[in-house]
Coordinates of C-alpha atoms in Angstrom, one line a residue:
M18 CA 75.7 66.8 106.5
N19 CA 73.2 66.8 109.4
D20 CA 75.8 66.1 112.1
T21 CA 78.0 69.1 111.4
C22 CA 77.2 72.7 110.7
A23 CA 76.6 73.4 107.0
L24 CA 78.0 76.9 107.2
R25 CA 81.5 77.1 108.7
F26 CA 83.3 80.4 108.3
E27 CA 87.0 81.2 108.5
P28 CA 88.1 84.6 109.6
T29 CA 89.2 85.2 106.0
S30 CA 85.5 85.0 104.8
L31 CA 84.5 87.9 107.2
L32 CA 83.1 90.4 104.8
G33 CA 82.2 93.2 107.2
K34 CA 79.5 94.3 109.6
V35 CA 75.9 95.5 109.6
A36 CA 75.7 99.3 109.2
A37 CA 72.0 99.8 108.6
V38 CA 68.7 97.9 108.7
D39 CA 65.5 98.8 106.9
T40 CA 62.9 96.0 107.2
S41 CA 64.1 93.3 104.8
R42 CA 67.1 95.3 103.4
V43 CA 70.4 95.5 105.1
V44 CA 73.5 97.7 104.4
L45 CA 76.8 96.1 105.2
A46 CA 80.0 98.1 105.7
V47 CA 82.7 96.0 104.0
S48 CA 85.9 95.7 106.0
N49 CA 87.6 93.2 103.8
P50 CA 88.1 94.9 100.4
D51 CA 89.6 91.7 98.9
L52 CA 86.2 90.0 99.1
L53 CA 84.3 92.8 97.4
P54 CA 84.9 91.6 93.8
R55 CA 83.5 88.2 94.8
A56 CA 80.5 89.7 96.4
A57 CA 78.7 90.3 93.2
V58 CA 75.0 91.0 92.7
G59 CA 73.2 87.7 93.4
S60 CA 75.8 86.3 95.8
L61 CA 74.7 85.1 99.2
V62 CA 75.8 86.4 102.6
A63 CA 75.3 85.1 106.1
I64 CA 74.7 87.7 108.9
Q65 CA 75.1 86.6 112.5
G66 CA 71.6 86.4 114.0
M67 CA 70.3 86.7 117.6
T68 CA 72.1 83.6 118.8
A69 CA 75.4 81.8 117.9
Q70 CA 73.2 79.1 116.2
E71 CA 71.4 81.5 113.8
F72 CA 72.4 83.2 110.6
L73 CA 70.2 85.5 108.5
I74 CA 70.8 84.7 104.8
G75 CA 70.7 87.6 102.4
M76 CA 71.2 88.0 98.6
T77 CA 73.3 90.9 97.4
E78 CA 71.4 93.4 95.3
R79 CA 73.8 96.3 95.2
V80 CA 77.6 96.6 95.5
T81 CA 79.2 100.0 95.9
R82 CA 82.7 101.3 96.2
N83 CA 83.2 104.9 97.1
L84 CA 86.6 106.5 97.7
K85 CA 87.1 108.8 100.6
E86 CA 90.0 110.9 101.7
K87 CA 91.5 110.0 105.0
P88 CA 94.0 112.1 106.8
G89 CA 97.3 110.4 107.3
D90 CA 99.8 110.7 110.1
P91 CA 101.7 113.9 110.5
D92 CA 105.1 114.1 109.0
P93 CA 107.7 113.9 111.8
V94 CA 110.0 116.2 110.0
S95 CA 107.4 118.8 109.3
P96 CA 104.5 118.2 111.8
T97 CA 102.4 121.0 110.3
E98 CA 101.9 119.1 107.1
I99 CA 99.5 116.2 107.1
D100 CA 99.3 114.0 104.1
S101 CA 96.1 112.4 103.1
E102 CA 95.4 109.1 101.4
V103 CA 92.4 107.9 99.4
V104 CA 90.9 104.7 100.8
P105 CA 87.9 102.6 99.7
D106 CA 84.6 102.9 101.5
D107 CA 82.8 99.7 100.3
A108 CA 79.3 98.7 101.0
L109 CA 76.7 96.0 100.1
R110 CA 73.0 96.2 100.2
V111 CA 71.4 92.8 100.7
V112 CA 67.8 91.6 100.9
L113 CA 67.0 89.0 103.6
V114 CA 65.7 85.8 102.1
G115 CA 65.7 83.4 105.0
T116 CA 67.0 82.1 108.3
Y117 CA 69.6 79.3 108.8
R118 CA 69.9 77.6 112.2
T119 CA 72.6 75.1 113.1
I120 CA 70.2 73.6 115.6
D121 CA 66.4 74.2 115.6
G122 CA 64.9 72.1 118.3
T123 CA 65.9 68.5 117.5
V124 CA 66.7 69.3 113.8
R125 CA 70.2 70.3 112.7
N126 CA 71.0 72.5 109.7
R127 CA 67.6 74.0 109.0
F128 CA 66.9 76.7 106.4
K129 CA 63.6 78.5 106.5
R130 CA 62.5 81.1 104.0
G131 CA 61.8 84.5 105.5
A132 CA 63.8 86.2 108.2
D133 CA 62.8 85.3 111.8
S134 CA 64.4 88.5 113.1
F135 CA 66.2 91.6 112.0
P136 CA 70.0 91.8 112.3
Q137 CA 71.5 94.1 114.9
I138 CA 74.0 96.9 114.0
D139 CA 77.6 95.7 114.0
R140 CA 76.7 92.0 113.6
E141 CA 79.3 90.2 111.5
C142 CA 78.6 89.2 107.9
Y143 CA 80.2 86.5 105.9
L144 CA 80.3 85.8 102.2
I145 CA 78.9 82.3 101.4
E146 CA 81.0 80.7 98.7
G147 CA 82.9 77.5 97.9
G148 CA 82.1 74.6 100.3
N149 CA 79.7 76.7 102.3
L150 CA 77.7 77.6 99.2
Q151 CA 77.7 73.9 98.1
R152 CA 76.5 72.7 101.5
F153 CA 73.9 75.5 101.8
M154 CA 72.4 74.8 98.3
G155 CA 72.3 71.1 99.4
L156 CA 70.1 72.1 102.4
L157 CA 67.5 73.5 100.0
G158 CA 66.7 70.1 98.6
Q159 CA 67.7 67.8 101.4
D160 CA 64.1 66.9 102.4
L161 CA 63.0 66.2 98.9
E162 CA 62.5 62.6 97.7
D163 CA 64.4 61.7 94.5
T164 CA 61.2 61.8 92.5
Q165 CA 60.6 65.4 93.6
R166 CA 64.1 66.8 92.9
L167 CA 64.3 69.0 89.9
Q168 CA 67.8 70.2 89.1
L169 CA 67.5 73.5 87.4
G170 CA 71.2 73.9 86.8
Q171 CA 74.2 75.2 88.7
F172 CA 74.4 78.3 90.8
L173 CA 75.7 81.1 88.6
L174 CA 78.5 82.2 90.9
D175 CA 79.7 78.7 91.7
K176 CA 79.2 76.0 89.0
S177 CA 79.8 73.2 91.6
A178 CA 76.6 74.1 93.6
A179 CA 73.5 72.6 92.1
A180 CA 70.2 74.6 92.0
I181 CA 67.5 72.2 93.1
A182 CA 63.7 72.8 93.2
N183 CA 60.7 70.7 94.3
G184 CA 59.5 69.6 90.9
D185 CA 56.0 68.7 92.2
R186 CA 55.5 72.2 93.6
F187 CA 57.2 73.9 90.7
F188 CA 54.7 72.6 88.2
Q189 CA 51.6 72.8 90.4
R190 CA 51.7 76.6 90.4
H191 CA 51.8 79.1 87.6
A192 CA 54.8 77.9 85.8
A193 CA 55.9 78.0 82.2
V194 CA 59.0 76.9 80.4
L195 CA 59.7 79.3 77.6
G196 CA 62.4 79.3 74.9
S197 CA 63.1 80.8 71.5
T198 CA 63.4 78.8 68.3

């Protein structure tokens, strides 16, 4: 996994572009309405960072679809009449959770919690799913020894991506496992 980029995006996974930035929250204008149903709350997105080797990782916290009326083309037979059509105006609001770099000094495929920069307006944004999600989740636990790896389960949106935590650190802090009888 360290020799190739963990996140590899096809043009079909382009979700849209950055429309607004407010500290750790970013609004994305969705240009691919086919991806909107898969961009549920809790899904991950990658926003192109300051360099080609950097992506800001965000978690979706709001998905909206508004309908707007758009003027159509004039009727060639009756040019004074202009039809209108209703088109979706989709948006996502994401909160930035970290920075992924394909190359960070001598280290490849590094994820660091916290955003190192803010995205620029019109930067491309991609939905992280399928193989990209599996490889990204693998990055989160790649530096852990086998005795430290605590598998909490699978990622809700993709059951093939394991959710891994550092078991030593998880139980050192204020942690509790609760359940009902």
